[in-house]
mmCIF file with all atom_site columns, C-alpha atoms in Angstrom:
data_model
loop_
_atom_site.group_PDB
_atom_site.id
_atom_site.type_symbol
_atom_site.label_atom_id
_atom_site.label_alt_id
_atom_site.label_comp_id
_atom_site.label_asym_id
_atom_site.label_entity_id
_atom_site.label_seq_id
_atom_site.pdbx_PDB_ins_code
_atom_site.Cartn_x
_atom_site.Cartn_y
_atom_site.Cartn_z
_atom_site.occupancy
_atom_site.B_iso_or_equiv
_atom_site.pdbx_formal_charge
_atom_site.auth_seq_id
_atom_site.auth_comp_id
_atom_site.auth_asym_id
_atom_site.auth_atom_id
_atom_site.pdbx_PDB_model_num
ATOM 1   C CA . UNK A 1 1   ? 210.860 -41.357 48.554 1.00 68.00 ? 1   UNK A CA 1
ATOM 2   C CA . UNK A 1 2   ? 214.027 -43.378 48.486 1.00 65.00 ? 2   UNK A CA 1
ATOM 3   C CA . UNK A 1 3   ? 217.087 -41.237 48.471 1.00 90.00 ? 3   UNK A CA 1
ATOM 4   C CA . UNK A 1 4   ? 220.532 -42.426 47.459 1.00 95.00 ? 4   UNK A CA 1
ATOM 5   C CA . UNK A 1 5   ? 223.282 -39.856 47.712 1.00 95.00 ? 5   UNK A CA 1
ATOM 6   C CA . UNK A 1 6   ? 226.875 -39.995 46.530 1.00 95.00 ? 6   UNK A CA 1
ATOM 7   C CA . UNK A 1 7   ? 229.686 -37.996 48.047 1.00 91.00 ? 7   UNK A CA 1
ATOM 8   C CA . UNK A 1 8   ? 230.789 -36.188 44.882 1.00 92.00 ? 8   UNK A CA 1
ATOM 9   C CA . UNK A 1 9   ? 229.293 -35.432 41.469 1.00 93.00 ? 9   UNK A CA 1
ATOM 10  C CA . UNK A 1 10  ? 232.662 -34.780 39.845 1.00 95.00 ? 10  UNK A CA 1
ATOM 11  C CA . UNK A 1 11  ? 236.119 -35.899 40.891 1.00 96.00 ? 11  UNK A CA 1
ATOM 12  C CA . UNK A 1 12  ? 239.535 -35.472 39.295 1.00 97.00 ? 12  UNK A CA 1
ATOM 13  C CA . UNK A 1 13  ? 242.422 -37.585 40.593 1.00 97.00 ? 13  UNK A CA 1
ATOM 14  C CA . UNK A 1 14  ? 245.946 -38.419 39.539 1.00 97.00 ? 14  UNK A CA 1
ATOM 15  C CA . UNK A 1 15  ? 247.243 -41.859 38.576 1.00 97.00 ? 15  UNK A CA 1
ATOM 16  C CA . UNK A 1 16  ? 248.260 -43.815 41.637 1.00 97.00 ? 16  UNK A CA 1
ATOM 17  C CA . UNK A 1 17  ? 246.106 -41.916 44.100 1.00 97.00 ? 17  UNK A CA 1
ATOM 18  C CA . UNK A 1 18  ? 243.772 -43.733 46.466 1.00 97.00 ? 18  UNK A CA 1
ATOM 19  C CA . UNK A 1 19  ? 240.176 -42.736 45.765 1.00 97.00 ? 19  UNK A CA 1
ATOM 20  C CA . UNK A 1 20  ? 237.142 -43.103 48.012 1.00 97.00 ? 20  UNK A CA 1
ATOM 21  C CA . UNK A 1 21  ? 233.613 -42.899 46.680 1.00 97.00 ? 21  UNK A CA 1
ATOM 22  C CA . UNK A 1 22  ? 230.870 -42.960 49.256 1.00 97.00 ? 22  UNK A CA 1
ATOM 23  C CA . UNK A 1 23  ? 227.201 -43.806 48.931 1.00 97.00 ? 23  UNK A CA 1
ATOM 24  C CA . UNK A 1 24  ? 224.447 -43.376 51.509 1.00 97.00 ? 24  UNK A CA 1
ATOM 25  C CA . UNK A 1 25  ? 220.831 -44.565 51.313 1.00 96.00 ? 25  UNK A CA 1
ATOM 26  C CA . UNK A 1 26  ? 218.038 -43.602 53.673 1.00 95.00 ? 26  UNK A CA 1
ATOM 27  C CA . UNK A 1 27  ? 215.516 -46.419 53.134 1.00 90.00 ? 27  UNK A CA 1
ATOM 28  C CA . UNK A 1 28  ? 217.008 -49.150 55.300 1.00 91.00 ? 28  UNK A CA 1
ATOM 29  C CA . UNK A 1 29  ? 217.689 -51.240 52.195 1.00 91.00 ? 29  UNK A CA 1
ATOM 30  C CA . UNK A 1 30  ? 219.503 -54.549 52.541 1.00 90.00 ? 30  UNK A CA 1
ATOM 31  C CA . UNK A 1 31  ? 221.274 -54.490 49.181 1.00 91.00 ? 31  UNK A CA 1
ATOM 32  C CA . UNK A 1 32  ? 223.704 -51.925 47.859 1.00 94.00 ? 32  UNK A CA 1
ATOM 33  C CA . UNK A 1 33  ? 225.563 -51.903 44.555 1.00 94.00 ? 33  UNK A CA 1
ATOM 34  C CA . UNK A 1 34  ? 228.389 -50.144 42.784 1.00 96.00 ? 34  UNK A CA 1
ATOM 35  C CA . UNK A 1 35  ? 228.353 -49.930 38.989 1.00 96.00 ? 35  UNK A CA 1
ATOM 36  C CA . UNK A 1 36  ? 230.432 -48.197 36.415 1.00 96.00 ? 36  UNK A CA 1
ATOM 37  C CA . UNK A 1 37  ? 228.827 -46.844 33.291 1.00 94.00 ? 37  UNK A CA 1
ATOM 38  C CA . UNK A 1 38  ? 230.763 -46.387 30.065 1.00 91.00 ? 38  UNK A CA 1
ATOM 39  C CA . UNK A 1 39  ? 229.319 -45.376 26.677 1.00 84.00 ? 39  UNK A CA 1
ATOM 40  C CA . UNK A 1 40  ? 228.066 -48.361 24.691 1.00 80.00 ? 40  UNK A CA 1
ATOM 41  C CA . UNK A 1 41  ? 228.698 -50.817 27.535 1.00 83.00 ? 41  UNK A CA 1
ATOM 42  C CA . UNK A 1 42  ? 225.674 -50.238 29.693 1.00 84.00 ? 42  UNK A CA 1
ATOM 43  C CA . UNK A 1 43  ? 226.128 -50.727 33.416 1.00 90.00 ? 43  UNK A CA 1
ATOM 44  C CA . UNK A 1 44  ? 228.708 -53.157 34.732 1.00 92.00 ? 44  UNK A CA 1
ATOM 45  C CA . UNK A 1 45  ? 228.553 -54.351 38.295 1.00 91.00 ? 45  UNK A CA 1
ATOM 46  C CA . UNK A 1 46  ? 231.722 -53.853 40.324 1.00 94.00 ? 46  UNK A CA 1
ATOM 47  C CA . UNK A 1 47  ? 230.641 -55.098 43.762 1.00 94.00 ? 47  UNK A CA 1
ATOM 48  C CA . UNK A 1 48  ? 227.469 -55.538 45.709 1.00 91.00 ? 48  UNK A CA 1
ATOM 49  C CA . UNK A 1 49  ? 226.596 -56.063 49.338 1.00 93.00 ? 49  UNK A CA 1
ATOM 50  C CA . UNK A 1 50  ? 223.545 -57.823 50.754 1.00 88.00 ? 50  UNK A CA 1
ATOM 51  C CA . UNK A 1 51  ? 224.272 -57.107 54.393 1.00 89.00 ? 51  UNK A CA 1
ATOM 52  C CA . UNK A 1 52  ? 226.595 -55.180 56.667 1.00 92.00 ? 52  UNK A CA 1
ATOM 53  C CA . UNK A 1 53  ? 230.177 -56.366 56.286 1.00 89.00 ? 53  UNK A CA 1
ATOM 54  C CA . UNK A 1 54  ? 229.125 -58.711 53.456 1.00 90.00 ? 54  UNK A CA 1
ATOM 55  C CA . UNK A 1 55  ? 230.291 -58.186 49.906 1.00 92.00 ? 55  UNK A CA 1
ATOM 56  C CA . UNK A 1 56  ? 230.244 -60.045 46.634 1.00 89.00 ? 56  UNK A CA 1
ATOM 57  C CA . UNK A 1 57  ? 232.288 -59.465 43.514 1.00 90.00 ? 57  UNK A CA 1
ATOM 58  C CA . UNK A 1 58  ? 230.478 -58.381 40.421 1.00 88.00 ? 58  UNK A CA 1
ATOM 59  C CA . UNK A 1 59  ? 231.646 -58.577 36.839 1.00 86.00 ? 59  UNK A CA 1
ATOM 60  C CA . UNK A 1 60  ? 234.619 -56.219 37.056 1.00 93.00 ? 60  UNK A CA 1
ATOM 61  C CA . UNK A 1 61  ? 236.020 -56.125 40.612 1.00 95.00 ? 61  UNK A CA 1
ATOM 62  C CA . UNK A 1 62  ? 239.699 -55.863 39.643 1.00 96.00 ? 62  UNK A CA 1
ATOM 63  C CA . UNK A 1 63  ? 241.299 -52.686 40.919 1.00 96.00 ? 63  UNK A CA 1
ATOM 64  C CA . UNK A 1 64  ? 238.442 -51.953 43.325 1.00 97.00 ? 64  UNK A CA 1
ATOM 65  C CA . UNK A 1 65  ? 237.501 -52.793 46.880 1.00 97.00 ? 65  UNK A CA 1
ATOM 66  C CA . UNK A 1 66  ? 234.436 -51.963 48.966 1.00 97.00 ? 66  UNK A CA 1
ATOM 67  C CA . UNK A 1 67  ? 233.458 -51.445 52.555 1.00 97.00 ? 67  UNK A CA 1
ATOM 68  C CA . UNK A 1 68  ? 230.099 -51.673 54.277 1.00 96.00 ? 68  UNK A CA 1
ATOM 69  C CA . UNK A 1 69  ? 230.448 -51.009 57.980 1.00 96.00 ? 69  UNK A CA 1
ATOM 70  C CA . UNK A 1 70  ? 226.936 -49.615 58.403 1.00 96.00 ? 70  UNK A CA 1
ATOM 71  C CA . UNK A 1 71  ? 223.747 -50.617 56.657 1.00 95.00 ? 71  UNK A CA 1
ATOM 72  C CA . UNK A 1 72  ? 223.163 -47.237 55.076 1.00 96.00 ? 72  UNK A CA 1
ATOM 73  C CA . UNK A 1 73  ? 226.671 -46.663 53.769 1.00 97.00 ? 73  UNK A CA 1
ATOM 74  C CA . UNK A 1 74  ? 228.617 -48.426 51.016 1.00 97.00 ? 74  UNK A CA 1
ATOM 75  C CA . UNK A 1 75  ? 232.047 -47.203 49.973 1.00 97.00 ? 75  UNK A CA 1
ATOM 76  C CA . UNK A 1 76  ? 233.991 -47.932 46.811 1.00 98.00 ? 76  UNK A CA 1
ATOM 77  C CA . UNK A 1 77  ? 237.765 -47.699 47.008 1.00 98.00 ? 77  UNK A CA 1
ATOM 78  C CA . UNK A 1 78  ? 240.209 -47.440 44.155 1.00 97.00 ? 78  UNK A CA 1
ATOM 79  C CA . UNK A 1 79  ? 243.469 -48.492 45.794 1.00 94.00 ? 79  UNK A CA 1
ATOM 80  C CA . UNK A 1 80  ? 245.677 -46.986 43.083 1.00 97.00 ? 80  UNK A CA 1
ATOM 81  C CA . UNK A 1 81  ? 243.714 -45.105 40.465 1.00 97.00 ? 81  UNK A CA 1
ATOM 82  C CA . UNK A 1 82  ? 244.551 -45.690 36.812 1.00 97.00 ? 82  UNK A CA 1
ATOM 83  C CA . UNK A 1 83  ? 243.442 -43.855 33.689 1.00 97.00 ? 83  UNK A CA 1
ATOM 84  C CA . UNK A 1 84  ? 241.270 -46.797 32.596 1.00 96.00 ? 84  UNK A CA 1
ATOM 85  C CA . UNK A 1 85  ? 239.160 -46.212 35.700 1.00 97.00 ? 85  UNK A CA 1
ATOM 86  C CA . UNK A 1 86  ? 237.954 -42.909 34.316 1.00 97.00 ? 86  UNK A CA 1
ATOM 87  C CA . UNK A 1 87  ? 234.209 -43.443 34.202 1.00 96.00 ? 87  UNK A CA 1
ATOM 88  C CA . UNK A 1 88  ? 230.813 -42.644 35.661 1.00 95.00 ? 88  UNK A CA 1
ATOM 89  C CA . UNK A 1 89  ? 230.247 -44.512 38.924 1.00 97.00 ? 89  UNK A CA 1
ATOM 90  C CA . UNK A 1 90  ? 226.712 -45.231 40.032 1.00 96.00 ? 90  UNK A CA 1
ATOM 91  C CA . UNK A 1 91  ? 225.584 -46.457 43.418 1.00 97.00 ? 91  UNK A CA 1
ATOM 92  C CA . UNK A 1 92  ? 222.235 -48.184 43.891 1.00 95.00 ? 92  UNK A CA 1
ATOM 93  C CA . UNK A 1 93  ? 220.248 -49.780 46.673 1.00 93.00 ? 93  UNK A CA 1
ATOM 94  C CA . UNK A 1 94  ? 217.312 -52.186 46.845 1.00 90.00 ? 94  UNK A CA 1
ATOM 95  C CA . UNK A 1 95  ? 215.165 -53.759 49.513 1.00 86.00 ? 95  UNK A CA 1
ATOM 96  C CA . UNK A 1 96  ? 216.245 -57.325 48.743 1.00 75.00 ? 96  UNK A CA 1
ATOM 97  C CA . UNK A 1 97  ? 212.984 -59.015 47.760 1.00 70.00 ? 97  UNK A CA 1
ATOM 98  C CA . UNK A 1 98  ? 213.466 -59.919 44.092 1.00 62.00 ? 98  UNK A CA 1
ATOM 99  C CA . UNK A 1 99  ? 210.383 -62.153 43.964 1.00 64.00 ? 99  UNK A CA 1
ATOM 100 C CA . UNK A 1 100 ? 208.286 -59.042 44.539 1.00 66.00 ? 100 UNK A CA 1
ATOM 101 C CA . UNK A 1 101 ? 210.108 -56.957 41.958 1.00 70.00 ? 101 UNK A CA 1
ATOM 102 C CA . UNK A 1 102 ? 213.221 -55.583 43.549 1.00 79.00 ? 102 UNK A CA 1
ATOM 103 C CA . UNK A 1 103 ? 213.719 -52.198 41.946 1.00 86.00 ? 103 UNK A CA 1
ATOM 104 C CA . UNK A 1 104 ? 217.128 -50.653 42.335 1.00 90.00 ? 104 UNK A CA 1
ATOM 105 C CA . UNK A 1 105 ? 217.251 -46.976 43.279 1.00 92.00 ? 105 UNK A CA 1
ATOM 106 C CA . UNK A 1 106 ? 220.197 -45.068 41.933 1.00 95.00 ? 106 UNK A CA 1
ATOM 107 C CA . UNK A 1 107 ? 222.255 -42.184 43.188 1.00 95.00 ? 107 UNK A CA 1
ATOM 108 C CA . UNK A 1 108 ? 223.139 -39.223 40.942 1.00 93.00 ? 108 UNK A CA 1
ATOM 109 C CA . UNK A 1 109 ? 226.501 -40.677 39.947 1.00 95.00 ? 109 UNK A CA 1
ATOM 110 C CA . UNK A 1 110 ? 230.114 -39.598 40.328 1.00 96.00 ? 110 UNK A CA 1
ATOM 111 C CA . UNK A 1 111 ? 232.030 -38.732 37.197 1.00 95.00 ? 111 UNK A CA 1
ATOM 112 C CA . UNK A 1 112 ? 235.627 -39.665 37.958 1.00 97.00 ? 112 UNK A CA 1
ATOM 113 C CA . UNK A 1 113 ? 238.499 -38.529 35.782 1.00 97.00 ? 113 UNK A CA 1
ATOM 114 C CA . UNK A 1 114 ? 241.951 -40.012 36.399 1.00 97.00 ? 114 UNK A CA 1
ATOM 115 C CA . UNK A 1 115 ? 244.788 -38.037 34.855 1.00 96.00 ? 115 UNK A CA 1
ATOM 116 C CA . UNK B 2 1   ? 228.003 -66.213 27.913 1.00 72.00 ? 1   UNK B CA 1
ATOM 117 C CA . UNK B 2 2   ? 225.271 -64.191 29.571 1.00 78.00 ? 2   UNK B CA 1
ATOM 118 C CA . UNK B 2 3   ? 224.106 -61.473 27.243 1.00 88.00 ? 3   UNK B CA 1
ATOM 119 C CA . UNK B 2 4   ? 221.401 -58.863 27.160 1.00 93.00 ? 4   UNK B CA 1
ATOM 120 C CA . UNK B 2 5   ? 221.089 -57.222 23.784 1.00 94.00 ? 5   UNK B CA 1
ATOM 121 C CA . UNK B 2 6   ? 219.073 -54.149 23.053 1.00 95.00 ? 6   UNK B CA 1
ATOM 122 C CA . UNK B 2 7   ? 218.013 -53.189 19.585 1.00 96.00 ? 7   UNK B CA 1
ATOM 123 C CA . UNK B 2 8   ? 218.355 -50.553 18.298 1.00 95.00 ? 8   UNK B CA 1
ATOM 124 C CA . UNK B 2 9   ? 221.114 -48.809 20.239 1.00 94.00 ? 9   UNK B CA 1
ATOM 125 C CA . UNK B 2 10  ? 220.202 -45.460 18.759 1.00 94.00 ? 10  UNK B CA 1
ATOM 126 C CA . UNK B 2 11  ? 216.834 -44.258 17.508 1.00 93.00 ? 11  UNK B CA 1
ATOM 127 C CA . UNK B 2 12  ? 215.845 -40.891 16.123 1.00 94.00 ? 12  UNK B CA 1
ATOM 128 C CA . UNK B 2 13  ? 212.169 -40.451 15.441 1.00 91.00 ? 13  UNK B CA 1
ATOM 129 C CA . UNK B 2 14  ? 209.547 -37.817 14.825 1.00 93.00 ? 14  UNK B CA 1
ATOM 130 C CA . UNK B 2 15  ? 206.951 -36.817 17.346 1.00 95.00 ? 15  UNK B CA 1
ATOM 131 C CA . UNK B 2 16  ? 203.677 -38.644 16.902 1.00 96.00 ? 16  UNK B CA 1
ATOM 132 C CA . UNK B 2 17  ? 205.225 -41.857 15.573 1.00 95.00 ? 17  UNK B CA 1
ATOM 133 C CA . UNK B 2 18  ? 205.164 -45.304 17.162 1.00 96.00 ? 18  UNK B CA 1
ATOM 134 C CA . UNK B 2 19  ? 208.194 -47.459 17.719 1.00 94.00 ? 19  UNK B CA 1
ATOM 135 C CA . UNK B 2 20  ? 209.442 -50.493 19.637 1.00 96.00 ? 20  UNK B CA 1
ATOM 136 C CA . UNK B 2 21  ? 212.696 -51.155 21.457 1.00 97.00 ? 21  UNK B CA 1
ATOM 137 C CA . UNK B 2 22  ? 213.687 -54.803 21.805 1.00 98.00 ? 22  UNK B CA 1
ATOM 138 C CA . UNK B 2 23  ? 215.559 -56.510 24.610 1.00 97.00 ? 23  UNK B CA 1
ATOM 139 C CA . UNK B 2 24  ? 216.801 -60.063 24.004 1.00 96.00 ? 24  UNK B CA 1
ATOM 140 C CA . UNK B 2 25  ? 218.538 -62.099 26.648 1.00 94.00 ? 25  UNK B CA 1
ATOM 141 C CA . UNK B 2 26  ? 220.450 -65.347 26.560 1.00 91.00 ? 26  UNK B CA 1
ATOM 142 C CA . UNK B 2 27  ? 219.529 -67.103 29.798 1.00 85.00 ? 27  UNK B CA 1
ATOM 143 C CA . UNK B 2 28  ? 216.440 -68.273 31.613 1.00 83.00 ? 28  UNK B CA 1
ATOM 144 C CA . UNK B 2 29  ? 214.795 -65.534 33.629 1.00 82.00 ? 29  UNK B CA 1
ATOM 145 C CA . UNK B 2 30  ? 211.302 -64.357 34.424 1.00 81.00 ? 30  UNK B CA 1
ATOM 146 C CA . UNK B 2 31  ? 212.241 -61.004 35.941 1.00 88.00 ? 31  UNK B CA 1
ATOM 147 C CA . UNK B 2 32  ? 213.086 -58.044 33.792 1.00 93.00 ? 32  UNK B CA 1
ATOM 148 C CA . UNK B 2 33  ? 213.347 -54.329 34.487 1.00 95.00 ? 33  UNK B CA 1
ATOM 149 C CA . UNK B 2 34  ? 213.218 -51.231 32.321 1.00 97.00 ? 34  UNK B CA 1
ATOM 150 C CA . UNK B 2 35  ? 214.945 -48.021 33.385 1.00 97.00 ? 35  UNK B CA 1
ATOM 151 C CA . UNK B 2 36  ? 215.193 -44.561 31.928 1.00 97.00 ? 36  UNK B CA 1
ATOM 152 C CA . UNK B 2 37  ? 218.176 -42.216 32.055 1.00 95.00 ? 37  UNK B CA 1
ATOM 153 C CA . UNK B 2 38  ? 217.994 -38.552 31.094 1.00 94.00 ? 38  UNK B CA 1
ATOM 154 C CA . UNK B 2 39  ? 221.204 -36.863 29.904 1.00 87.00 ? 39  UNK B CA 1
ATOM 155 C CA . UNK B 2 40  ? 223.494 -36.085 32.821 1.00 83.00 ? 40  UNK B CA 1
ATOM 156 C CA . UNK B 2 41  ? 221.163 -37.751 35.300 1.00 87.00 ? 41  UNK B CA 1
ATOM 157 C CA . UNK B 2 42  ? 220.889 -41.073 37.018 1.00 88.00 ? 42  UNK B CA 1
ATOM 158 C CA . UNK B 2 43  ? 218.615 -44.014 36.240 1.00 94.00 ? 43  UNK B CA 1
ATOM 159 C CA . UNK B 2 44  ? 215.021 -44.234 37.298 1.00 94.00 ? 44  UNK B CA 1
ATOM 160 C CA . UNK B 2 45  ? 212.830 -47.306 37.271 1.00 93.00 ? 45  UNK B CA 1
ATOM 161 C CA . UNK B 2 46  ? 210.082 -47.523 34.644 1.00 96.00 ? 46  UNK B CA 1
ATOM 162 C CA . UNK B 2 47  ? 208.701 -51.046 34.706 1.00 95.00 ? 47  UNK B CA 1
ATOM 163 C CA . UNK B 2 48  ? 209.122 -54.297 36.581 1.00 93.00 ? 48  UNK B CA 1
ATOM 164 C CA . UNK B 2 49  ? 208.032 -57.433 34.700 1.00 94.00 ? 49  UNK B CA 1
ATOM 165 C CA . UNK B 2 50  ? 207.841 -60.536 36.851 1.00 88.00 ? 50  UNK B CA 1
ATOM 166 C CA . UNK B 2 51  ? 206.280 -63.291 34.773 1.00 87.00 ? 51  UNK B CA 1
ATOM 167 C CA . UNK B 2 52  ? 205.741 -64.587 31.278 1.00 88.00 ? 52  UNK B CA 1
ATOM 168 C CA . UNK B 2 53  ? 203.152 -62.521 29.481 1.00 90.00 ? 53  UNK B CA 1
ATOM 169 C CA . UNK B 2 54  ? 203.453 -59.596 31.895 1.00 92.00 ? 54  UNK B CA 1
ATOM 170 C CA . UNK B 2 55  ? 202.436 -56.263 30.397 1.00 95.00 ? 55  UNK B CA 1
ATOM 171 C CA . UNK B 2 56  ? 202.784 -52.889 32.062 1.00 96.00 ? 56  UNK B CA 1
ATOM 172 C CA . UNK B 2 57  ? 201.746 -49.488 30.740 1.00 97.00 ? 57  UNK B CA 1
ATOM 173 C CA . UNK B 2 58  ? 202.503 -45.959 31.841 1.00 95.00 ? 58  UNK B CA 1
ATOM 174 C CA . UNK B 2 59  ? 201.348 -43.141 29.633 1.00 96.00 ? 59  UNK B CA 1
ATOM 175 C CA . UNK B 2 60  ? 202.769 -43.596 26.143 1.00 97.00 ? 60  UNK B CA 1
ATOM 176 C CA . UNK B 2 61  ? 205.074 -46.445 27.162 1.00 97.00 ? 61  UNK B CA 1
ATOM 177 C CA . UNK B 2 62  ? 204.139 -50.110 27.320 1.00 98.00 ? 62  UNK B CA 1
ATOM 178 C CA . UNK B 2 63  ? 206.467 -52.962 28.259 1.00 98.00 ? 63  UNK B CA 1
ATOM 179 C CA . UNK B 2 64  ? 205.921 -56.670 27.813 1.00 97.00 ? 64  UNK B CA 1
ATOM 180 C CA . UNK B 2 65  ? 207.798 -59.865 28.597 1.00 96.00 ? 65  UNK B CA 1
ATOM 181 C CA . UNK B 2 66  ? 207.896 -63.189 26.735 1.00 95.00 ? 66  UNK B CA 1
ATOM 182 C CA . UNK B 2 67  ? 210.095 -65.490 28.796 1.00 92.00 ? 67  UNK B CA 1
ATOM 183 C CA . UNK B 2 68  ? 209.874 -68.350 26.311 1.00 93.00 ? 68  UNK B CA 1
ATOM 184 C CA . UNK B 2 69  ? 211.281 -66.170 23.550 1.00 94.00 ? 69  UNK B CA 1
ATOM 185 C CA . UNK B 2 70  ? 213.596 -64.447 26.071 1.00 94.00 ? 70  UNK B CA 1
ATOM 186 C CA . UNK B 2 71  ? 212.368 -61.136 24.758 1.00 96.00 ? 71  UNK B CA 1
ATOM 187 C CA . UNK B 2 72  ? 210.999 -57.955 26.211 1.00 97.00 ? 72  UNK B CA 1
ATOM 188 C CA . UNK B 2 73  ? 209.674 -55.011 24.254 1.00 98.00 ? 73  UNK B CA 1
ATOM 189 C CA . UNK B 2 74  ? 209.214 -51.360 25.138 1.00 98.00 ? 74  UNK B CA 1
ATOM 190 C CA . UNK B 2 75  ? 206.631 -49.808 22.860 1.00 97.00 ? 75  UNK B CA 1
ATOM 191 C CA . UNK B 2 76  ? 206.298 -46.074 22.424 1.00 96.00 ? 76  UNK B CA 1
ATOM 192 C CA . UNK B 2 77  ? 202.977 -44.751 21.201 1.00 96.00 ? 77  UNK B CA 1
ATOM 193 C CA . UNK B 2 78  ? 202.640 -41.307 19.593 1.00 95.00 ? 78  UNK B CA 1
ATOM 194 C CA . UNK B 2 79  ? 206.058 -40.222 20.801 1.00 94.00 ? 79  UNK B CA 1
ATOM 195 C CA . UNK B 2 80  ? 206.568 -36.800 22.387 1.00 95.00 ? 80  UNK B CA 1
ATOM 196 C CA . UNK B 2 81  ? 209.806 -34.888 22.904 1.00 94.00 ? 81  UNK B CA 1
ATOM 197 C CA . UNK B 2 82  ? 209.771 -35.493 26.678 1.00 94.00 ? 82  UNK B CA 1
ATOM 198 C CA . UNK B 2 83  ? 210.392 -39.190 26.068 1.00 96.00 ? 83  UNK B CA 1
ATOM 199 C CA . UNK B 2 84  ? 213.861 -38.459 24.702 1.00 96.00 ? 84  UNK B CA 1
ATOM 200 C CA . UNK B 2 85  ? 216.238 -40.397 26.970 1.00 96.00 ? 85  UNK B CA 1
ATOM 201 C CA . UNK B 2 86  ? 218.327 -43.534 27.108 1.00 95.00 ? 86  UNK B CA 1
ATOM 202 C CA . UNK B 2 87  ? 216.372 -46.666 27.975 1.00 97.00 ? 87  UNK B CA 1
ATOM 203 C CA . UNK B 2 88  ? 217.958 -49.703 29.594 1.00 96.00 ? 88  UNK B CA 1
ATOM 204 C CA . UNK B 2 89  ? 216.633 -53.181 30.150 1.00 96.00 ? 89  UNK B CA 1
ATOM 205 C CA . UNK B 2 90  ? 218.084 -55.405 32.863 1.00 94.00 ? 90  UNK B CA 1
ATOM 206 C CA . UNK B 2 91  ? 217.532 -59.105 33.424 1.00 91.00 ? 91  UNK B CA 1
ATOM 207 C CA . UNK B 2 92  ? 217.592 -60.705 36.849 1.00 86.00 ? 92  UNK B CA 1
ATOM 208 C CA . UNK B 2 93  ? 219.615 -63.907 36.611 1.00 79.00 ? 93  UNK B CA 1
ATOM 209 C CA . UNK B 2 94  ? 220.090 -64.744 40.251 1.00 70.00 ? 94  UNK B CA 1
ATOM 210 C CA . UNK B 2 95  ? 218.410 -66.660 43.011 1.00 58.00 ? 95  UNK B CA 1
ATOM 211 C CA . UNK B 2 96  ? 216.147 -65.044 45.564 1.00 51.00 ? 96  UNK B CA 1
ATOM 212 C CA . UNK B 2 97  ? 218.930 -64.747 48.078 1.00 46.00 ? 97  UNK B CA 1
ATOM 213 C CA . UNK B 2 98  ? 221.637 -63.547 45.808 1.00 52.00 ? 98  UNK B CA 1
ATOM 214 C CA . UNK B 2 99  ? 220.321 -62.006 42.661 1.00 57.00 ? 99  UNK B CA 1
ATOM 215 C CA . UNK B 2 100 ? 222.139 -60.064 40.043 1.00 76.00 ? 100 UNK B CA 1
ATOM 216 C CA . UNK B 2 101 ? 221.060 -57.898 37.145 1.00 85.00 ? 101 UNK B CA 1
ATOM 217 C CA . UNK B 2 102 ? 222.630 -58.103 33.712 1.00 87.00 ? 102 UNK B CA 1
ATOM 218 C CA . UNK B 2 103 ? 222.177 -54.848 31.821 1.00 91.00 ? 103 UNK B CA 1
ATOM 219 C CA . UNK B 2 104 ? 221.669 -54.076 28.179 1.00 93.00 ? 104 UNK B CA 1
ATOM 220 C CA . UNK B 2 105 ? 223.850 -51.413 26.580 1.00 92.00 ? 105 UNK B CA 1
ATOM 221 C CA . UNK B 2 106 ? 220.972 -48.939 26.421 1.00 94.00 ? 106 UNK B CA 1
ATOM 222 C CA . UNK B 2 107 ? 218.921 -47.430 23.601 1.00 95.00 ? 107 UNK B CA 1
ATOM 223 C CA . UNK B 2 108 ? 219.393 -43.726 23.071 1.00 95.00 ? 108 UNK B CA 1
ATOM 224 C CA . UNK B 2 109 ? 216.094 -42.304 21.900 1.00 96.00 ? 109 UNK B CA 1
ATOM 225 C CA . UNK B 2 110 ? 215.850 -38.856 20.335 1.00 96.00 ? 110 UNK B CA 1
ATOM 226 C CA . UNK B 2 111 ? 212.398 -37.553 19.485 1.00 95.00 ? 111 UNK B CA 1
ATOM 227 C CA . UNK B 2 112 ? 212.347 -34.595 17.161 1.00 93.00 ? 112 UNK B CA 1
ATOM 228 C CA . UNK B 2 113 ? 209.540 -32.054 17.220 1.00 86.00 ? 113 UNK B CA 1
#
């Protein structure tokens, strides 16, 4: 079974702090994704990566950066946390073959609260 | 603007009843995914629909895709309490080398005994 793990389930930070969220997958997947989930808005893509050291902006990249130094690990960084970044953050990975039905596998999520 | 609209956003129904959740999208695509999310948990994949007319069934759930109408449906037959969850559809709008999913807002389904 594919396993995607995230470094924390719950996190509380103060405004202005630098926040690191880490995601690790164990299936040698090419693609990794960071989403935020807010009630009534579905999932919104922040960044994704299709290879080591490669990244692409999603729909809402402002205020975030990412790092993918190793294939299995994809980090989301909030350079200076703000209260409007309070949300559920979901990491996902996929094998990278959309023509065959490229299911994304999700981690358990990190609920971040910024005070 | 790229949009994926789910209807309804909230559904409360009795056990044993049938119902359909609709997913409309605004751009050309022939790849659509359905996911389920239980309260406090992450998303898990339900169905992958890869062509016009595709139909997939798992237990009491059946999903279909009409790419000409830009519509997918998730039909629930004889609902049971265990199907209570939030259901998301997601449309793949990208190219093979750089695809991207656009997500619906989710349909929260509550099935009462």
